[in-house]
Coordinates of C-alpha atoms and ligand atoms in Angstrom, one line a residue:
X1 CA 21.3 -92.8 -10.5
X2 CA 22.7 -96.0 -9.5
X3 CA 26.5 -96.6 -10.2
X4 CA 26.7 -100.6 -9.9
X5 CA 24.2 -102.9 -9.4
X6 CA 25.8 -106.2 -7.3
X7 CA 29.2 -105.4 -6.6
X8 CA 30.2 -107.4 -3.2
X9 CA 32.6 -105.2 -1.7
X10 CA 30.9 -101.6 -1.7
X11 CA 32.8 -101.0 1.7
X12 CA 33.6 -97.1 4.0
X13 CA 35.7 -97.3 6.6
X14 CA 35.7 -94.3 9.2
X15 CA 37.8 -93.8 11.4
X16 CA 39.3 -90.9 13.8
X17 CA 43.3 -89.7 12.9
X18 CA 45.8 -92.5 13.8
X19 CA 42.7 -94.9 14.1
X20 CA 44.8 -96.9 11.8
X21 CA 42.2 -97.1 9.4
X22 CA 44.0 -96.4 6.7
X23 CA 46.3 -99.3 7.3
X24 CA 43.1 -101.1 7.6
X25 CA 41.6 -100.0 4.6
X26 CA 44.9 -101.4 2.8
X27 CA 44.6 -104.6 4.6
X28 CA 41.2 -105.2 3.1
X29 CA 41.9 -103.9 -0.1
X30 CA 45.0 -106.2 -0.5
X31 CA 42.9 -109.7 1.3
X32 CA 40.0 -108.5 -1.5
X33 CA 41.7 -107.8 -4.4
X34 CA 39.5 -104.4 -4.8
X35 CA 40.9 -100.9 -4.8
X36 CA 41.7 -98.6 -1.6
X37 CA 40.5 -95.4 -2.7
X38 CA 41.7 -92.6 -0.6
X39 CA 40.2 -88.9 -1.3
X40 CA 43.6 -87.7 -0.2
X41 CA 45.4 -89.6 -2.7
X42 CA 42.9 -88.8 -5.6
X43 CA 43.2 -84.9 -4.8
X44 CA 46.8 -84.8 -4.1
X45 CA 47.1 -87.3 -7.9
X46 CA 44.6 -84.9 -10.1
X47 CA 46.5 -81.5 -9.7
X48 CA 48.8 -83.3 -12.0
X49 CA 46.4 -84.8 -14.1
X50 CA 45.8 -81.8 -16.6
X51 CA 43.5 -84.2 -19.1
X52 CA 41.0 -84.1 -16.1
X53 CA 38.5 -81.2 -16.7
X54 CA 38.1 -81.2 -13.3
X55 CA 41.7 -81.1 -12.2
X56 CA 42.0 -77.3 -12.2
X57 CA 39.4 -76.6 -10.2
X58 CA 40.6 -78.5 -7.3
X59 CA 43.9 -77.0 -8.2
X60 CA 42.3 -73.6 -7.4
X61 CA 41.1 -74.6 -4.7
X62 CA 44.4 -76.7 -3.0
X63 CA 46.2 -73.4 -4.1
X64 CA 44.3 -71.5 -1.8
X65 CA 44.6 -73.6 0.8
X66 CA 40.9 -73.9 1.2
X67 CA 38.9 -77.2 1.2
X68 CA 37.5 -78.4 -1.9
X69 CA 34.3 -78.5 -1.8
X70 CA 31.5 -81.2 -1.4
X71 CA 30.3 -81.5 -4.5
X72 CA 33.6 -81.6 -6.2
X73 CA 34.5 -84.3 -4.1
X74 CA 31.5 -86.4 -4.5
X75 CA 31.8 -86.3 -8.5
X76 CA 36.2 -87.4 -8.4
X77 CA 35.0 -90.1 -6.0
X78 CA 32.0 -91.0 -8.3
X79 CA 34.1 -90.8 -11.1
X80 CA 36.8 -93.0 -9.6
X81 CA 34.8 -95.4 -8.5
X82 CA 33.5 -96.3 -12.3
X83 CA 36.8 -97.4 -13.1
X84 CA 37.2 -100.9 -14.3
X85 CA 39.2 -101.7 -11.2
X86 CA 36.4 -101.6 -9.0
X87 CA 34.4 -104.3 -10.4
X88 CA 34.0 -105.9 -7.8
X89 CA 34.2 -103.2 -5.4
X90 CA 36.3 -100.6 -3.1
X91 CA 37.4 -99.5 -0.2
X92 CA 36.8 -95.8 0.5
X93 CA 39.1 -94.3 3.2
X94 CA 38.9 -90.7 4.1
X95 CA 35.4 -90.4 2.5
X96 CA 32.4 -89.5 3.6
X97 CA 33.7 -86.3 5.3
X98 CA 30.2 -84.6 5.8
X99 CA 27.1 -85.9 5.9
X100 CA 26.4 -84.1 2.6
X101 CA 28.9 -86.8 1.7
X102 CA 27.9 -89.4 3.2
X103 CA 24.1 -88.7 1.3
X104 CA 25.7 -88.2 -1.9
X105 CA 27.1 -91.6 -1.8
X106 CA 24.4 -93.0 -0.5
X107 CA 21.9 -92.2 -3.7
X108 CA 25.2 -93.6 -6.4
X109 CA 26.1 -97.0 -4.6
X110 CA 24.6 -99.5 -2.2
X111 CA 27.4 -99.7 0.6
X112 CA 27.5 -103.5 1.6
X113 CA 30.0 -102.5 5.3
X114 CA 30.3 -99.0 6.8
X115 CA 33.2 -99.9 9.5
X116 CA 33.8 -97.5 12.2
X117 CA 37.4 -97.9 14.1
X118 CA 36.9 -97.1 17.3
X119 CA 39.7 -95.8 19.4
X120 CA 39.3 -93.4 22.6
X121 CA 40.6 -90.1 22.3
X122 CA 42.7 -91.2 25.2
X123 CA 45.0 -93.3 23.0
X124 CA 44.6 -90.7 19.9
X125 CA 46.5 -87.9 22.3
X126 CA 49.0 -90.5 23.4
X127 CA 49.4 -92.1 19.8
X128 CA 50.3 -88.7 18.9
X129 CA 51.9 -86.5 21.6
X130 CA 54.0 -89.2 21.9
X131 CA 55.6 -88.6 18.9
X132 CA 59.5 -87.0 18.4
X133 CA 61.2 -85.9 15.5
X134 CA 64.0 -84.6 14.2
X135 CA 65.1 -82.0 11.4
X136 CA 66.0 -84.9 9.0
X137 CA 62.0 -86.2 9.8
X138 CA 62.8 -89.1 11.5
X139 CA 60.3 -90.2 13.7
X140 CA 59.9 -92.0 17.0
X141 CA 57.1 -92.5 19.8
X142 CA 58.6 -92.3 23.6
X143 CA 56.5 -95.3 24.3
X144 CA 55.8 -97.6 20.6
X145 CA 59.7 -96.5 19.3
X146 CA 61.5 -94.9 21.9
X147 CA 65.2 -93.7 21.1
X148 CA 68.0 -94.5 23.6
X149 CA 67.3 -91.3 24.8
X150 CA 64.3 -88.6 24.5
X151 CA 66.0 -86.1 23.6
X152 CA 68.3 -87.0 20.8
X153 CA 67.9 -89.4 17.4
X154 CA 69.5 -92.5 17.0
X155 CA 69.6 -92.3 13.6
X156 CA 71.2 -88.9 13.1
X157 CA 72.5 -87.5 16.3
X158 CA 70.1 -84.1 15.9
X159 CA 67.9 -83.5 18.7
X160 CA 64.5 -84.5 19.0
X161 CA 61.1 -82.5 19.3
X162 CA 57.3 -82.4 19.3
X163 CA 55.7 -80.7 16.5
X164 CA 53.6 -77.9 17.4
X165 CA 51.0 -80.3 15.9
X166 CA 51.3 -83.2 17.5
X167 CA 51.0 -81.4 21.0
X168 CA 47.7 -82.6 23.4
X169 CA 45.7 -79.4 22.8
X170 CA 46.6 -79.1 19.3
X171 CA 45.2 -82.9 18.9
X172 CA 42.3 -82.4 21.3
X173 CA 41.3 -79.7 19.4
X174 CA 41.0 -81.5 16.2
X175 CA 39.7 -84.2 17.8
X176 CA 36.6 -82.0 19.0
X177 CA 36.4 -80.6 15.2
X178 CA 36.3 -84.4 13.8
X179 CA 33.6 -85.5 16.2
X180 CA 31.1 -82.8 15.2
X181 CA 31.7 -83.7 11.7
X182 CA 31.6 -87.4 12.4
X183 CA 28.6 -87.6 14.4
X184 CA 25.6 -87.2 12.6
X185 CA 27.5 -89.4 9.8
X186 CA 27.7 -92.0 12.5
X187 CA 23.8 -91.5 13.1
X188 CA 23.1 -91.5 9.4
X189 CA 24.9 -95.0 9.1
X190 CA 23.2 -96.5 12.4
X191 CA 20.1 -95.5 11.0
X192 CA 20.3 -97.8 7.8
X193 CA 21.5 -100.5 9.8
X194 CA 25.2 -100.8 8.4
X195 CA 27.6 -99.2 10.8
X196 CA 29.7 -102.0 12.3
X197 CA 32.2 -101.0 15.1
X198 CA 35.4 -102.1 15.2
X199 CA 37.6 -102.0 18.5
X200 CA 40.7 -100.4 17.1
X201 CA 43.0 -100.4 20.4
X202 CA 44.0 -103.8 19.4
X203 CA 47.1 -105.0 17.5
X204 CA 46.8 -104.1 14.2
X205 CA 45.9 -108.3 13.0
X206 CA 43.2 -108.6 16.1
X207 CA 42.0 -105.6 14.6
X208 CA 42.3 -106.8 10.8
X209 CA 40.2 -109.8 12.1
X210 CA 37.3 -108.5 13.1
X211 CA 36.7 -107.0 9.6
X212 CA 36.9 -110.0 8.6
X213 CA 34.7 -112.0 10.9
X214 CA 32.3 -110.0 10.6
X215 CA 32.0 -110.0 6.8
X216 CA 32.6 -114.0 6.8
X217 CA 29.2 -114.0 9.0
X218 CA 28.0 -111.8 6.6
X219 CA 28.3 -113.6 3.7
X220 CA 27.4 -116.9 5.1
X221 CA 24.1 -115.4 6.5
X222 CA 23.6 -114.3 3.1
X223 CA 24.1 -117.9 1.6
X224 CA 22.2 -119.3 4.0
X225 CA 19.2 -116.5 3.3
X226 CA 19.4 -117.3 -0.5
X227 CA 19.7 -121.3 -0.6
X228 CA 16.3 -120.9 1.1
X229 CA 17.9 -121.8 4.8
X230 CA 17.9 -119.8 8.4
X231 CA 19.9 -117.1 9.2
X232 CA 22.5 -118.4 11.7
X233 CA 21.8 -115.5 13.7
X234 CA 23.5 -112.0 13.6
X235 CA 27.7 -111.6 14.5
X236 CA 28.7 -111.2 17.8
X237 CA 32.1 -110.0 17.4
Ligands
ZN301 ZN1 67.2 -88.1 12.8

């Protein structure tokens, strides 16, 4: 059953890890005036939210340090996106996961943009195996923020080090795992015609632009379609 009927801003915005998609999804939400909704920060919020019946099952299930599942998911992010704040819409970042997901928002809203931010797996493993720390969590990046020197941080004097995490086959493995998920959401959103690419090697305004090109062309084509004019063709961005 449909959630909304018009709302302009029904918008998803995927994205690989340090894709920078989540400071993306801010970006919009702030331009917009429409809510980022992240799944991370509506899970991590409702373990402390005991007047939510559904709080202490995902309690249960972040206690167990197993992930919650679909269905759970779909109904927090149906439920938060009923709120009066998204009136006029939302930004969901983090969301669809699976393609179980991706169908289950499918049937409640009609997404206006599906933005995919592209960046090569390349630049994922340097973005993050570039990154040092130290024991007070400072971080740097030898290339973005280097410290004076590699090995030691500037701002406390401890040494520095690479998270077991943050090392290349550590990321490339993850990286494999998020591409078998991604890909037949990818499909699924090509399909209905809504996935729009987004070059995300770019500076983080370059990239901030294109998102909004393209939904500028958008809405003009839009206008022009319901004052009866020609399309102006489709956005070459
Ligand atoms: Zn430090």
């Amino acid at each position: 059953m449909p959630i909304s009927q018009d709302r302009p801003f029904e918008i998803i915005v995927l994205g690989p890890p340090v894709s920078g998609k989540g400071t993306q999804a801010k970006l919009l939400a702030k331009t917009f005036d429409i809510p980022h909704v992240s799944t991370g920060q509506i899970l991590h919020s409702i373990k402390d939210d005991i007047a939510n019946p559904l709080a202490q099952k995902v309690a249960e299930f972040i206690n167990a340090g197993s992930l919650v599942p679909d269905e759970l998911v779909n109904q927090l992010v149906a439920d938060r996106i009923k709120k009066d704040d998204c009136v006029n819409g939302f930004i969901l970042d983090g969301y669809p996961r699976t393609l179980s997901q991706a169908q289950a928002i499918d049937t409640a809203v009609k997404l206006d943009y599906v933005f995919l931010v592209n960046v090569s797996d390349e630049t994922i493993i340097e973005r993050i195996s570039g990154r040092r720390v130290c024991k007070n969590g400072h971080v740097w990046h030898i290339k973005y923020s280097p410290p004076k020197t590699e090995t030691v941080c500037d701002d406390c004097g401890e040494p520095l080090f690479l998270r077991d995490d943050d090392k290349s086959a550590v990321v490339k493995n993850r990286l494999e795992i998020f591409h078998q998920n991604m890909a037949p959401i990818i499909e699924f959103y090509e399909r209905a015609g809504i996935l729009i690419r987004i070059d995300g090697e770019k500076h983080i305004e370059e990239v901030f632009q294109q998102f909004v090109r393209h939904m500028i062309y958008d809405l003009r084509n839009k206008v022009n379609r319901s004052s009866g004019g020609s399309p102006s063709g489709t956005a070459t961005i």
